[in-house]
Amino acid sequence: MSDNLAPTFSGFHALRMAQIVRLSGPDAIAFAQAQFANDIPSLADGHWQWSAWLTAKGRVMAVFQLLRIDSQQLLLVCHDGGAEAMAEQLRRFVFRRKVAITHEAALTASGALQRPIAANGAVLAMLADGVIEADVGSDALPRALHIGGNHADQGDDAELAWRQSDLRLGLPRLEESQREQWTPQQLGLDRLSAYSVKKGCYPGQEIVARTHFLGKAKRSVALLRATNPAAAGQTVAQNEANIGTIASTAGVLALAVLPLELAEGALSINGEVAVIEPLLDGLAR
């Protein structure tokens, strides 16, 4: 099987898809706690976590980074875009809470395949010119994210290299067709510590908690390397039977939702061989 992974890139690269939503006001934390899957009051100021926004049926609409700047300000980094639609839909649930929800269209995000300058783990760093830095990698694959600043777009190869690094670390990148299709467990969001089964109610919480405590999760993501680039929604076959579906792609890499217990036999996508590769640990925050 040929190695068609994207080349790496140097320095910081403007991430084309990343968009940012800001929640600000005295009720920002309480509002986010009622809407999103992770436990936000337990997150310290100046720290960040992975989180998800679910439907009432426990299906994932978005996976994002949630940055707690202070007690009245949160930033959501949506790596798959859709910030304006998300902000508009969230505003419908504000009611009397004192929170403003805005799509920060002028605020950019850039990534680098290198260790952060000052951020570490879940701890954010405030750099010069108001740039916020986050550590979005691991010892196995160092990466840094800058919010703010002005970094160049280094082209399609750089964008693909970043997206492939996401998939290698187990971060699902959901295009429109794959939203509202999967539970957090099926997408392996436990590997990112991106949801809580102990906090109070939020959309989909009952289904997430029931699946967790009753041990009903039968599927999760696996990293596949395909012979040729695949597409989200395509099936994965084994022994002439369809056993799973591709949720995210980046060139010849794909995250597929497969049974936790696989039978013996080669996997294939579109009749071509696909092999399972190990996911890299260390992205949980």
CSV table of C-alpha atoms in Angstrom, one decimal:
chain,number,residue,atom,x,y,z
A,1,MET,CA,0.0,0.0,0.0
A,2,SER,CA,1.5,3.4,-1.0
A,3,ASP,CA,2.1,6.1,1.6
A,4,ASN,CA,0.0,9.0,0.4
A,5,LEU,CA,0.1,11.0,3.7
A,6,ALA,CA,0.3,14.7,3.3
A,7,PRO,CA,3.7,16.3,3.8
A,8,THR,CA,4.3,18.3,6.9
A,9,PHE,CA,4.5,22.1,6.9
A,10,SER,CA,6.7,24.7,8.7
A,11,GLY,CA,5.6,27.3,11.3
A,12,PHE,CA,2.0,28.3,11.7
A,13,HIS,CA,-0.7,27.7,9.1
A,14,ALA,CA,-4.0,29.5,9.0
A,15,LEU,CA,-6.7,26.8,9.5
A,16,ARG,CA,-9.4,27.4,6.8
A,17,MET,CA,-12.3,25.7,8.5
A,18,ALA,CA,-11.8,26.8,12.1
A,19,GLN,CA,-14.4,29.3,13.3
A,20,ILE,CA,-15.0,30.8,16.7
A,21,VAL,CA,-18.1,31.4,18.8
A,22,ARG,CA,-17.9,33.7,21.9
A,23,LEU,CA,-20.2,33.4,25.0
A,24,SER,CA,-19.9,36.3,27.3
A,25,GLY,CA,-21.8,37.7,30.3
A,26,PRO,CA,-22.6,36.8,33.9
A,27,ASP,CA,-24.5,33.7,32.9
A,28,ALA,CA,-22.1,32.4,30.2
A,29,ILE,CA,-20.9,29.4,32.3
A,30,ALA,CA,-24.3,28.4,33.5
A,31,PHE,CA,-25.7,28.6,29.9
A,32,ALA,CA,-22.9,26.5,28.5
A,33,GLN,CA,-23.3,24.0,31.3
A,34,ALA,CA,-26.9,23.5,30.3
A,35,GLN,CA,-26.1,23.1,26.6
A,36,PHE,CA,-22.9,21.2,26.2
A,37,ALA,CA,-21.7,17.8,27.1
A,38,ASN,CA,-18.7,18.5,29.3
A,39,ASP,CA,-18.5,19.9,32.9
A,40,ILE,CA,-17.7,23.6,32.5
A,41,PRO,CA,-17.9,24.9,36.1
A,42,SER,CA,-15.1,22.5,37.1
A,43,LEU,CA,-12.9,24.0,34.4
A,44,ALA,CA,-10.5,26.6,35.8
A,45,ASP,CA,-10.1,30.1,34.3
A,46,GLY,CA,-7.3,30.0,31.7
A,47,HIS,CA,-7.9,26.4,30.8
A,48,TRP,CA,-9.6,24.5,28.0
A,49,GLN,CA,-11.3,21.2,27.3
A,50,TRP,CA,-12.9,19.3,24.5
A,51,SER,CA,-16.7,19.3,24.4
A,52,ALA,CA,-19.6,18.4,22.2
A,53,TRP,CA,-23.1,19.7,21.4
A,54,LEU,CA,-25.7,17.0,21.1
A,55,THR,CA,-29.2,16.6,20.0
A,56,ALA,CA,-31.9,15.5,22.4
A,57,LYS,CA,-31.4,11.9,21.1
A,58,GLY,CA,-27.7,12.0,22.1
A,59,ARG,CA,-26.3,12.5,18.6
A,60,VAL,CA,-23.3,14.7,18.0
A,61,MET,CA,-23.9,18.0,16.2
A,62,ALA,CA,-20.4,19.4,16.8
A,63,VAL,CA,-17.1,18.7,18.5
A,64,PHE,CA,-15.2,21.7,19.6
A,65,GLN,CA,-12.6,23.2,21.9
A,66,LEU,CA,-14.1,25.1,24.8
A,67,LEU,CA,-11.7,27.8,26.2
A,68,ARG,CA,-12.6,29.3,29.6
A,69,ILE,CA,-11.0,32.7,29.4
A,70,ASP,CA,-12.5,33.8,32.7
A,71,SER,CA,-15.7,33.5,34.7
A,72,GLN,CA,-17.7,35.4,32.2
A,73,GLN,CA,-16.2,34.6,28.9
A,74,LEU,CA,-15.9,31.4,26.8
A,75,LEU,CA,-14.5,30.7,23.3
A,76,LEU,CA,-15.6,27.8,21.3
A,77,VAL,CA,-13.2,26.8,18.5
A,78,CYS,CA,-15.2,25.0,15.9
A,79,HIS,CA,-12.7,23.2,13.6
A,80,ASP,CA,-15.4,22.2,11.2
A,81,GLY,CA,-16.9,25.6,10.7
A,82,GLY,CA,-20.6,26.3,11.2
A,83,ALA,CA,-20.1,29.0,13.8
A,84,GLU,CA,-22.7,31.4,12.6
A,85,ALA,CA,-25.4,28.7,12.4
A,86,MET,CA,-24.4,27.4,15.9
A,87,ALA,CA,-24.5,30.8,17.4
A,88,GLU,CA,-27.9,31.5,15.9
A,89,GLN,CA,-29.3,28.2,17.2
A,90,LEU,CA,-27.9,28.7,20.7
A,91,ARG,CA,-29.5,32.1,20.9
A,92,ARG,CA,-32.9,30.4,20.8
A,93,PHE,CA,-32.2,28.9,24.3
A,94,VAL,CA,-31.0,32.1,26.0
A,95,PHE,CA,-34.4,33.2,27.4
A,96,ARG,CA,-33.6,35.4,30.4
A,97,ARG,CA,-30.0,34.5,30.9
A,98,LYS,CA,-27.5,37.2,30.8
A,99,VAL,CA,-25.3,35.9,28.0
A,100,ALA,CA,-24.3,37.2,24.6
A,101,ILE,CA,-23.5,34.7,21.8
A,102,THR,CA,-21.5,35.9,18.8
A,103,HIS,CA,-19.7,34.4,15.8
A,104,GLU,CA,-16.2,36.1,16.0
A,105,ALA,CA,-15.7,36.2,12.2
A,106,ALA,CA,-12.6,38.4,12.5
A,107,LEU,CA,-10.9,36.1,15.0
A,108,THR,CA,-8.7,33.5,13.2
A,109,ALA,CA,-7.1,30.2,14.3
A,110,SER,CA,-3.8,28.9,13.1
A,111,GLY,CA,-2.0,25.6,13.8
A,112,ALA,CA,1.6,24.4,13.9
A,113,LEU,CA,3.1,20.9,14.0
A,114,GLN,CA,5.4,21.9,16.8
A,115,ARG,CA,5.4,22.3,20.6
A,116,PRO,CA,3.7,25.4,21.9
A,117,ILE,CA,5.7,28.4,23.0
A,118,ALA,CA,4.1,28.6,26.5
A,119,ALA,CA,0.9,26.6,26.7
A,120,ASN,CA,0.9,23.2,28.3
A,121,GLY,CA,-1.8,20.6,28.4
A,122,ALA,CA,-5.1,22.2,29.4
A,123,VAL,CA,-3.4,25.5,30.4
A,124,LEU,CA,-3.7,28.3,28.0
A,125,ALA,CA,-1.1,31.0,27.4
A,126,MET,CA,-1.6,34.6,26.6
A,127,LEU,CA,1.1,35.7,24.1
A,128,ALA,CA,2.0,39.1,22.7
A,129,ASP,CA,-0.6,41.1,20.8
A,130,GLY,CA,-3.5,39.3,22.5
A,131,VAL,CA,-2.8,35.9,20.9
A,132,ILE,CA,-4.2,32.9,22.9
A,133,GLU,CA,-2.1,29.8,22.6
A,134,ALA,CA,-3.4,26.2,23.3
A,135,ASP,CA,-1.5,22.9,23.4
A,136,VAL,CA,-3.5,20.7,21.0
A,137,GLY,CA,-1.0,17.9,20.7
A,138,SER,CA,0.8,15.2,22.6
A,139,ASP,CA,4.3,13.8,23.2
A,140,ALA,CA,3.8,11.6,20.2
A,141,LEU,CA,2.6,14.4,18.0
A,142,PRO,CA,3.3,17.9,19.2
A,143,ARG,CA,0.9,20.6,18.0
A,144,ALA,CA,0.1,24.2,18.9
A,145,LEU,CA,-3.0,26.4,18.2
A,146,HIS,CA,-3.0,30.2,18.1
A,147,ILE,CA,-6.2,32.2,18.3
A,148,GLY,CA,-5.6,35.7,16.9
A,149,GLY,CA,-2.6,36.9,15.1
A,150,ASN,CA,-2.0,36.8,11.3
A,151,HIS,CA,-0.6,33.6,9.8
A,152,ALA,CA,-0.5,32.7,6.1
A,153,ASP,CA,-2.5,29.9,4.5
A,154,GLN,CA,0.2,27.4,3.3
A,155,GLY,CA,-2.0,25.6,0.8
A,156,ASP,CA,-3.9,22.4,0.4
A,157,ASP,CA,-1.0,20.1,1.5
A,158,ALA,CA,-0.7,22.0,4.9
A,159,GLU,CA,-4.4,21.8,5.4
A,160,LEU,CA,-4.5,18.1,4.7
A,161,ALA,CA,-1.5,17.5,7.0
A,162,TRP,CA,-3.3,19.2,9.9
A,163,ARG,CA,-6.5,17.4,9.3
A,164,GLN,CA,-4.6,14.1,9.2
A,165,SER,CA,-2.9,14.9,12.5
A,166,ASP,CA,-6.4,15.4,14.0
A,167,LEU,CA,-7.5,12.0,12.8
A,168,ARG,CA,-4.3,10.3,14.1
A,169,LEU,CA,-5.0,11.7,17.5
A,170,GLY,CA,-8.6,10.5,17.4
A,171,LEU,CA,-10.3,13.9,16.9
A,172,PRO,CA,-13.3,13.4,14.6
A,173,ARG,CA,-13.7,16.0,11.9
A,174,LEU,CA,-17.4,16.0,11.0
A,175,GLU,CA,-18.7,17.3,7.7
A,176,GLU,CA,-22.4,18.1,7.3
A,177,SER,CA,-23.5,14.6,6.3
A,178,GLN,CA,-22.0,13.1,9.5
A,179,ARG,CA,-23.6,15.5,12.0
A,180,GLU,CA,-26.4,14.1,14.1
A,181,GLN,CA,-25.4,10.6,13.1
A,182,TRP,CA,-23.3,9.3,16.0
A,183,THR,CA,-23.3,9.2,19.8
A,184,PRO,CA,-20.2,10.5,21.7
A,185,GLN,CA,-19.2,6.9,22.5
A,186,GLN,CA,-19.3,5.8,18.9
A,187,LEU,CA,-17.0,8.7,17.9
A,188,GLY,CA,-14.6,7.8,20.7
A,189,LEU,CA,-15.1,11.1,22.5
A,190,ASP,CA,-14.2,9.4,25.8
A,191,ARG,CA,-10.6,9.3,24.5
A,192,LEU,CA,-10.8,13.1,24.5
A,193,SER,CA,-12.6,13.4,27.9
A,194,ALA,CA,-15.1,15.4,25.9
A,195,TYR,CA,-18.3,14.6,27.8
A,196,SER,CA,-19.4,14.1,31.4
A,197,VAL,CA,-21.7,11.4,32.7
A,198,LYS,CA,-21.9,12.9,36.2
A,199,LYS,CA,-23.0,16.5,35.5
A,200,GLY,CA,-26.6,17.7,35.4
A,201,CYS,CA,-28.9,17.7,32.5
A,202,TYR,CA,-27.9,18.8,29.0
A,203,PRO,CA,-29.4,17.7,25.6
A,204,GLY,CA,-28.8,14.0,25.1
A,205,GLN,CA,-27.4,13.5,28.7
A,206,GLU,CA,-29.8,10.7,29.5
A,207,ILE,CA,-28.8,8.6,26.5
A,208,VAL,CA,-25.1,9.2,27.0
A,209,ALA,CA,-25.2,8.3,30.7
A,210,ARG,CA,-27.4,5.2,30.1
A,211,THR,CA,-25.0,3.9,27.4
A,212,HIS,CA,-22.0,4.5,29.8
A,213,PHE,CA,-23.4,3.0,33.0
A,214,LEU,CA,-25.2,0.0,31.3
A,215,GLY,CA,-22.1,-0.8,29.2
A,216,LYS,CA,-24.1,-0.6,25.9
A,217,ALA,CA,-21.4,0.9,23.8
A,218,LYS,CA,-20.7,-1.7,21.1
A,219,ARG,CA,-18.9,0.5,18.6
A,220,SER,CA,-16.2,3.1,18.5
A,221,VAL,CA,-13.8,4.8,16.0
A,222,ALA,CA,-10.8,3.1,14.5
A,223,LEU,CA,-8.1,4.8,12.4
A,224,LEU,CA,-7.9,3.3,8.9
A,225,ARG,CA,-5.4,3.8,6.2
A,226,ALA,CA,-7.1,3.2,2.8
A,227,THR,CA,-5.5,2.4,-0.5
A,228,ASN,CA,-7.1,5.5,-2.0
A,229,PRO,CA,-8.9,8.5,-0.4
A,230,ALA,CA,-12.3,7.5,0.9
A,231,ALA,CA,-15.4,9.6,1.6
A,232,ALA,CA,-17.4,10.1,4.8
A,233,GLY,CA,-20.5,7.9,4.8
A,234,GLN,CA,-18.9,5.1,2.8
A,235,THR,CA,-19.1,1.6,4.3
A,236,VAL,CA,-16.3,-0.6,5.6
A,237,ALA,CA,-16.6,-4.3,4.7
A,238,GLN,CA,-15.1,-7.5,6.1
A,239,ASN,CA,-15.7,-11.0,4.8
A,240,GLU,CA,-18.2,-9.7,2.2
A,241,ALA,CA,-20.4,-8.0,4.9
A,242,ASN,CA,-20.7,-4.3,5.7
A,243,ILE,CA,-19.6,-3.8,9.3
A,244,GLY,CA,-19.0,-0.1,9.7
A,245,THR,CA,-19.2,3.4,8.3
A,246,ILE,CA,-16.6,6.1,7.7
A,247,ALA,CA,-17.2,9.2,9.9
A,248,SER,CA,-14.2,11.4,9.0
A,249,THR,CA,-11.6,11.5,6.2
A,250,ALA,CA,-8.3,13.2,5.4
A,251,GLY,CA,-6.8,11.9,2.3
A,252,VAL,CA,-6.0,8.2,2.7
A,253,LEU,CA,-6.7,8.3,6.5
A,254,ALA,CA,-10.2,7.8,7.9
A,255,LEU,CA,-11.9,7.4,11.2
A,256,ALA,CA,-14.5,4.7,10.9
A,257,VAL,CA,-17.1,3.6,13.4
A,258,LEU,CA,-16.6,-0.2,13.8
A,259,PRO,CA,-17.6,-2.9,16.2
A,260,LEU,CA,-15.4,-3.0,19.3
A,261,GLU,CA,-15.0,-6.8,18.7
A,262,LEU,CA,-13.8,-7.5,15.2
A,263,ALA,CA,-13.8,-10.9,13.5
A,264,GLU,CA,-10.7,-12.2,11.7
A,265,GLY,CA,-10.4,-11.0,8.1
A,266,ALA,CA,-9.1,-8.1,6.1
A,267,LEU,CA,-11.1,-4.8,5.9
A,268,SER,CA,-11.9,-3.0,2.7
A,269,ILE,CA,-13.4,0.2,1.4
A,270,ASN,CA,-14.8,0.2,-2.1
A,271,GLY,CA,-13.3,-3.3,-2.6
A,272,GLU,CA,-9.8,-2.0,-1.8
A,273,VAL,CA,-7.8,-3.0,1.2
A,274,ALA,CA,-7.8,-0.8,4.4
A,275,VAL,CA,-5.7,-1.4,7.4
A,276,ILE,CA,-6.2,-0.4,11.0
A,277,GLU,CA,-3.5,1.9,12.4
A,278,PRO,CA,-3.0,2.8,16.1
A,279,LEU,CA,-4.6,6.0,17.4
A,280,LEU,CA,-2.2,8.3,19.2
A,281,ASP,CA,-3.0,9.0,22.8
A,282,GLY,CA,-2.5,12.2,24.8
A,283,LEU,CA,-5.1,14.6,23.4
A,284,ALA,CA,-7.5,14.4,26.3
A,285,ARG,CA,-7.7,17.6,28.4
